[in-house]
């Protein structure tokens, strides 16, 4: 487990399954201990025990099993409050409170905003708590989620919402996919020196068995190929080499399809 200090809370990062991350958010001004996307109840229970605290809330970003499988057992053990997207109320196990971009969850000691970020699934949401972003399978280190339910246009709109957050926002995504994502990024963004530095840094990090996550919105904007269509120079270069229309959505769509085949 790795822990990160924020002004009003701590984030504890727990590896789970083969490459998932589960996050515990421990509020400083209340007894709140919330878990984001409990893939596995047992590792969450162990973490609660080592912190000496009771689990008070579950926050789900989307309905996939590797994000919700712990809901039922944790609800039974802690009688915690389960929060998820109103859109996915029928697909989130044990949901108590339905939220959306218009209805934020109210949790003592945490100021939580919700962003609708459809694309990977319809009804995928992200939680923004001050300078921490919990984005599930929407934005990854140097990557983005596959489009299982949404369209490229929906995903591109969702990614733009995340990119609009301040550069120093920490990106707590749900999988450690960064190194393979960076290999794809190097193929499509060859001359990007910040990307090359990141490949060096994150390779070292993984060799030490450390997480590359959290990254930051600033680093993702500079190196994540799925956010690079925000840059007009990148769009022009990529459009020319791939012989496609030089606009952000077409370039994003082409990148996502290339990655699926890569
Ligand atoms: Zn997923
Ligand atoms: Fe996932």
XYZ file of N, CA, C and O in Angstrom, residues 11-130:
480
model
N -4.719 9.657 0.450
C -5.112 8.602 -0.482
C -4.203 7.406 -0.250
O -2.976 7.554 -0.207
N -4.798 6.241 -0.057
C -4.036 5.002 0.074
C -4.296 4.162 -1.178
O -5.448 3.924 -1.542
N -3.223 3.724 -1.793
C -3.305 3.006 -3.075
C -2.992 1.533 -2.827
O -1.925 1.196 -2.322
N -3.939 0.679 -3.210
C -3.804 -0.762 -2.952
C -3.800 -1.504 -4.282
O -4.769 -1.406 -5.044
N -2.742 -2.257 -4.590
C -2.785 -3.069 -5.804
C -3.744 -4.240 -5.616
O -3.841 -4.810 -4.516
N -4.479 -4.605 -6.672
C -5.455 -5.703 -6.582
C -5.539 -6.419 -7.926
O -5.171 -5.846 -8.964
N -6.032 -7.656 -7.891
C -6.119 -8.494 -9.092
C -4.759 -8.445 -9.798
O -3.721 -8.408 -9.144
N -4.727 -8.450 -11.145
C -3.413 -8.474 -11.784
C -2.829 -7.077 -11.958
O -1.632 -6.874 -11.773
N -3.666 -6.097 -12.268
C -3.118 -4.759 -12.529
C -4.055 -3.632 -12.108
O -3.938 -2.518 -12.598
N -5.023 -3.937 -11.218
C -5.932 -2.883 -10.736
C -5.327 -2.113 -9.567
O -4.500 -2.642 -8.822
N -5.776 -0.879 -9.413
C -5.536 -0.127 -8.181
C -6.868 0.209 -7.536
O -7.804 0.654 -8.209
N -6.938 -0.041 -6.230
C -8.079 0.380 -5.421
C -7.574 1.532 -4.557
O -6.441 1.490 -4.071
N -8.397 2.570 -4.387
C -7.981 3.715 -3.579
C -8.869 3.866 -2.353
O -10.095 3.793 -2.454
N -8.230 4.088 -1.206
C -8.951 4.451 0.001
C -8.707 5.931 0.251
O -7.562 6.400 0.169
N -9.775 6.665 0.528
C -9.658 8.093 0.818
C -9.995 8.287 2.290
O -11.106 7.981 2.723
N -9.012 8.760 3.027
C -9.166 8.933 4.474
C -9.260 10.424 4.772
O -8.270 11.152 4.642
N -10.459 10.868 5.138
C -10.669 12.295 5.405
C -9.947 12.697 6.685
O -9.799 11.895 7.606
N -9.479 13.960 6.727
C -8.788 14.435 7.929
C -9.756 15.065 8.927
O -9.492 15.048 10.116
N -10.891 15.622 8.440
C -11.794 16.356 9.334
C -13.026 15.544 9.727
O -13.968 16.084 10.296
N -13.036 14.251 9.422
C -14.177 13.404 9.789
C -13.685 11.962 9.900
O -12.520 11.678 9.643
N -14.606 11.062 10.236
C -14.238 9.649 10.314
C -14.437 8.930 8.985
O -14.419 7.697 8.935
N -14.623 9.696 7.930
C -14.904 9.085 6.629
C -13.694 8.326 6.090
O -12.569 8.829 6.096
N -13.968 7.088 5.681
C -12.979 6.293 4.941
C -13.734 5.703 3.751
O -14.603 4.840 3.929
N -13.438 6.217 2.563
C -14.181 5.830 1.360
C -13.270 5.034 0.445
O -12.082 5.315 0.347
N -13.846 4.057 -0.218
C -13.065 3.281 -1.183
C -13.581 3.565 -2.587
O -14.783 3.658 -2.815
N -12.646 3.732 -3.508
C -13.003 3.887 -4.921
C -12.825 2.531 -5.604
O -11.747 1.929 -5.544
N -13.866 2.030 -6.248
C -13.813 0.830 -7.089
C -13.173 -0.387 -6.418
O -12.077 -0.843 -6.803
N -13.861 -0.941 -5.409
C -13.311 -2.117 -4.718
C -13.400 -3.386 -5.572
O -14.405 -4.085 -5.560
N -12.342 -3.674 -6.273
C -12.285 -4.864 -7.124
C -12.334 -6.122 -6.269
O -12.810 -7.170 -6.720
N -11.839 -6.022 -5.033
C -11.643 -7.201 -4.198
C -11.857 -6.785 -2.737
O -11.134 -5.933 -2.222
N -12.877 -7.379 -2.085
C -13.202 -6.966 -0.716
C -12.085 -7.292 0.270
O -11.825 -6.525 1.206
N -11.392 -8.419 0.069
C -10.451 -8.850 1.114
C -9.281 -7.878 1.254
O -8.868 -7.566 2.378
N -8.742 -7.357 0.169
C -7.623 -6.418 0.309
C -8.084 -5.097 0.926
O -7.315 -4.435 1.636
N -9.346 -4.739 0.687
C -9.882 -3.520 1.304
C -10.035 -3.736 2.815
O -9.677 -2.870 3.612
N -10.538 -4.907 3.198
C -10.675 -5.213 4.620
C -9.318 -5.196 5.329
O -9.192 -4.674 6.440
N -8.309 -5.756 4.680
C -6.960 -5.729 5.271
C -6.478 -4.297 5.463
O -5.885 -3.961 6.494
N -6.722 -3.451 4.467
C -6.268 -2.061 4.548
C -7.004 -1.319 5.659
O -6.392 -0.554 6.416
N -8.312 -1.561 5.786
C -9.083 -0.934 6.870
C -8.515 -1.351 8.218
O -8.346 -0.527 9.132
N -8.179 -2.634 8.340
C -7.622 -3.137 9.602
C -6.289 -2.453 9.901
O -6.039 -2.020 11.033
N -5.437 -2.308 8.885
C -4.130 -1.718 9.153
C -4.252 -0.217 9.454
O -3.423 0.339 10.165
N -5.296 0.444 8.948
C -5.527 1.849 9.292
C -6.296 1.987 10.603
O -6.395 3.082 11.162
N -6.881 0.882 11.070
C -7.674 0.920 12.303
C -8.959 1.704 12.139
O -9.418 2.370 13.072
N -9.554 1.652 10.962
C -10.750 2.456 10.692
C -11.841 1.620 10.040
O -11.567 0.601 9.401
N -13.087 2.083 10.174
C -14.224 1.432 9.516
C -14.449 2.045 8.151
O -14.287 3.260 7.977
N -14.867 1.211 7.220
C -15.196 1.711 5.879
C -16.574 2.368 5.928
O -17.539 1.767 6.408
N -16.660 3.612 5.440
C -17.940 4.330 5.504
C -18.629 4.442 4.149
O -19.857 4.554 4.092
N -17.867 4.475 3.046
C -18.473 4.693 1.724
C -17.754 3.874 0.654
O -16.551 3.645 0.731
N -18.527 3.486 -0.357
C -17.972 2.938 -1.605
C -18.363 3.894 -2.728
O -19.537 4.276 -2.835
N -17.375 4.279 -3.523
C -17.639 5.114 -4.703
C -17.253 4.312 -5.943
O -16.101 3.912 -6.081
N -18.201 4.058 -6.816
C -17.915 3.320 -8.061
C -17.835 4.281 -9.242
O -18.645 5.198 -9.357
N -16.868 4.041 -10.127
C -16.776 4.868 -11.343
C -17.599 4.278 -12.483
O -18.087 5.006 -13.329
N -17.714 2.938 -12.522
C -18.526 2.295 -13.567
C -18.823 0.863 -13.164
O -18.331 0.381 -12.145
N -19.605 0.179 -13.967
C -20.213 -1.072 -13.512
C -19.329 -2.307 -13.677
O -19.672 -3.366 -13.159
N -18.209 -2.237 -14.388
C -17.432 -3.457 -14.670
C -17.048 -4.193 -13.386
O -16.763 -3.579 -12.363
N -16.988 -5.527 -13.520
C -16.802 -6.370 -12.333
C -15.496 -6.061 -11.612
O -15.418 -6.172 -10.384
N -14.437 -5.697 -12.380
C -13.152 -5.445 -11.722
C -13.137 -4.097 -10.992
O -12.082 -3.645 -10.525
N -14.315 -3.453 -10.886
C -14.454 -2.207 -10.119
C -15.544 -2.318 -9.059
O -15.628 -1.471 -8.175
N -16.382 -3.343 -9.159
C -17.552 -3.439 -8.275
C -17.651 -4.778 -7.536
O -18.565 -4.963 -6.744
N -16.733 -5.691 -7.803
C -16.890 -7.051 -7.266
C -16.897 -7.095 -5.737
O -17.485 -7.995 -5.154
N -16.252 -6.112 -5.096
C -16.224 -6.101 -3.628
C -17.431 -5.442 -2.990
O -17.582 -5.486 -1.759
N -18.296 -4.819 -3.777
C -19.403 -4.044 -3.191
C -20.222 -4.832 -2.174
O -20.462 -4.384 -1.062
N -20.653 -6.031 -2.593
C -21.615 -6.769 -1.771
C -21.007 -7.186 -0.428
O -21.594 -6.944 0.632
N -19.819 -7.762 -0.496
C -19.193 -8.234 0.749
C -18.843 -7.061 1.667
O -18.984 -7.159 2.894
N -18.410 -5.945 1.100
C -18.058 -4.783 1.925
C -19.306 -4.155 2.537
O -19.299 -3.731 3.698
N -20.382 -4.097 1.760
C -21.651 -3.577 2.272
C -22.125 -4.433 3.455
O -22.560 -3.913 4.487
N -21.998 -5.756 3.301
C -22.425 -6.658 4.373
C -21.567 -6.477 5.626
O -22.061 -6.437 6.740
N -20.265 -6.337 5.410
C -19.353 -6.259 6.548
C -19.458 -4.917 7.278
O -19.424 -4.850 8.510
N -19.562 -3.796 6.537
C -19.432 -2.465 7.133
C -20.729 -1.670 7.115
O -20.790 -0.588 7.694
N -21.742 -2.154 6.419
C -22.960 -1.386 6.197
C -22.640 0.025 5.670
O -23.219 1.025 6.106
N -21.705 0.099 4.767
C -21.268 1.385 4.205
C -22.243 1.845 3.119
O -23.062 1.065 2.640
N -22.138 3.118 2.752
C -23.027 3.709 1.753
C -22.403 3.558 0.365
O -21.248 3.933 0.161
N -23.170 2.988 -0.566
C -22.650 2.737 -1.920
C -23.151 3.827 -2.869
O -24.360 4.072 -2.975
N -22.197 4.467 -3.540
C -22.494 5.602 -4.416
C -22.062 5.269 -5.843
O -20.967 4.749 -6.063
N -22.938 5.548 -6.803
C -22.594 5.297 -8.202
C -23.424 6.184 -9.118
O -24.256 6.981 -8.657
N -23.204 6.027 -10.412
C -23.884 6.872 -11.392
C -25.373 6.556 -11.454
O -25.768 5.389 -11.514
N -26.207 7.609 -11.491
C -27.647 7.420 -11.657
C -27.922 6.605 -12.923
O -28.775 5.715 -12.923
N -27.155 6.884 -13.966
C -27.331 6.173 -15.236
C -27.161 4.663 -15.083
O -27.776 3.890 -15.806
N -26.293 4.264 -14.140
C -25.956 2.845 -13.985
C -26.556 2.224 -12.730
O -26.069 1.200 -12.250
N -27.627 2.814 -12.216
C -28.215 2.341 -10.966
C -28.554 0.850 -11.044
O -28.429 0.127 -10.054
N -28.944 0.370 -12.214
C -29.329 -1.039 -12.354
C -28.109 -1.953 -12.465
O -28.245 -3.178 -12.378
N -26.920 -1.386 -12.659
C -25.736 -2.216 -12.915
C -24.685 -2.106 -11.814
O -23.637 -2.744 -11.895
N -24.934 -1.272 -10.796
C -23.987 -1.127 -9.688
C -24.550 -1.894 -8.487
O -25.591 -1.521 -7.948
N -23.874 -2.973 -8.053
C -24.408 -3.774 -6.956
C -24.579 -2.951 -5.667
O -23.688 -2.189 -5.305
N -25.721 -3.107 -5.018
C -26.004 -2.519 -3.699
C -26.013 -0.995 -3.693
O -25.809 -0.368 -2.648
N -26.259 -0.357 -4.815
C -26.193 1.112 -4.854
C -27.237 1.731 -3.914
O -28.379 1.288 -3.853
N -26.803 2.748 -3.134
C -27.698 3.484 -2.238
C -27.974 4.886 -2.753
O -29.082 5.388 -2.647
N -26.928 5.542 -3.267
C -27.053 6.945 -3.662
C -26.626 7.107 -5.111
O -25.531 6.680 -5.497
N -27.523 7.692 -5.902
C -27.260 7.886 -7.335
C -26.789 9.315 -7.570
O -27.440 10.258 -7.138
N -25.667 9.456 -8.262
C -25.099 10.781 -8.489
C -24.910 11.036 -9.986
O -24.994 10.116 -10.806
N -24.630 12.301 -10.312
C -24.388 12.704 -11.699
C -23.676 14.050 -11.650
O -23.377 14.568 -10.575
N -23.465 14.625 -12.830
C -22.834 15.937 -12.881
C -23.676 16.991 -12.170
O -23.172 18.035 -11.789
N -24.985 16.721 -12.015
C -25.868 17.695 -11.362
C -26.090 17.384 -9.883
O -26.475 18.259 -9.110
N -25.880 16.127 -9.493
C -26.118 15.739 -8.092
C -24.838 15.122 -7.525
O -24.489 13.984 -7.836
N -24.139 15.906 -6.704
C -22.883 15.435 -6.118
C -23.155 14.678 -4.823
O -24.106 14.986 -4.103
N -22.306 13.707 -4.490
C -22.462 13.053 -3.189
C -22.059 13.996 -2.057
O -21.129 14.787 -2.209
N -22.770 13.919 -0.948
C -22.415 14.730 0.219
C -21.771 13.833 1.263
O -22.422 12.974 1.842
N -20.476 14.013 1.466
C -19.735 13.201 2.423
C -18.963 14.141 3.331
O -18.210 14.994 2.849
N -19.142 13.973 4.628
C -18.542 14.893 5.586
C -17.012 14.902 5.460
O -16.374 13.849 5.484
N -16.459 16.084 5.308
C -15.001 16.214 5.271
C -14.387 16.096 3.890
O -13.183 16.276 3.737
N -15.229 15.771 2.874
C -14.713 15.681 1.504
C -15.607 16.509 0.582
O -16.833 16.426 0.667
N -14.987 17.286 -0.293
C -15.729 18.102 -1.248
C -15.634 17.417 -2.614
O -14.646 17.545 -3.315
N -16.679 16.665 -2.965
C -16.613 15.781 -4.134
C -17.435 16.326 -5.293
O -18.609 16.655 -5.125
N -16.810 16.404 -6.455
C -17.523 16.745 -7.685
C -17.573 15.515 -8.577
O -16.667 14.675 -8.539
N -18.609 15.434 -9.392
C -18.772 14.305 -10.312
C -18.724 14.822 -11.748
O -19.310 15.863 -12.055
N -17.997 14.110 -12.587
C -18.003 14.414 -14.022
C -18.550 13.201 -14.766
O -18.148 12.065 -14.487
N -19.477 13.438 -15.680
C -19.931 12.356 -16.558
C -18.880 12.165 -17.643
O -18.567 13.100 -18.374
N -18.315 10.968 -17.700
C -17.243 10.701 -18.668
C -17.533 9.407 -19.445
O -16.755 8.461 -19.427
N -18.651 9.389 -20.131
C -19.018 8.218 -20.933
C -17.985 7.958 -22.021
O -17.307 8.875 -22.481
N -17.901 6.698 -22.428
C -16.975 6.317 -23.495
C -16.567 4.864 -23.304
O -16.974 3.990 -24.051
N -15.776 4.597 -22.266
C -15.422 3.212 -21.913
C -16.711 2.427 -21.650
O -16.911 1.336 -22.179
N -17.570 2.995 -20.807
C -18.958 2.531 -20.685
C -19.846 3.762 -20.764
O -19.373 4.884 -20.570
N -21.141 3.542 -21.016
C -22.102 4.630 -20.866
C -22.384 4.723 -19.379
O -22.544 3.708 -18.699
N -22.426 5.934 -18.849
C -22.653 6.079 -17.422
C -21.380 6.003 -16.601
O -21.435 5.951 -15.374
N -20.226 6.006 -17.230
C -18.962 6.090 -16.487
C -18.856 7.483 -15.889
O -19.133 8.468 -16.561
N -18.480 7.560 -14.610
C -18.278 8.869 -13.989
C -16.879 8.950 -13.387
O -16.225 7.923 -13.169
N -16.420 10.182 -13.173
C -15.157 10.421 -12.487
C -15.460 11.271 -11.256
O -16.414 12.056 -11.251
N -14.672 11.069 -10.202
C -14.812 11.859 -8.984
C -13.617 12.793 -8.878
O -12.473 12.345 -9.002
N -13.896 14.067 -8.651
C -12.832 15.048 -8.442
C -12.943 15.536 -7.002
O -13.992 16.052 -6.595
N -11.899 15.302 -6.221
C -11.880 15.755 -4.837
C -10.687 16.687 -4.699
O -9.538 16.243 -4.651
N -10.953 17.993 -4.728
C -9.907 19.020 -4.731
C -8.920 18.727 -5.855
O -9.305 18.698 -7.012
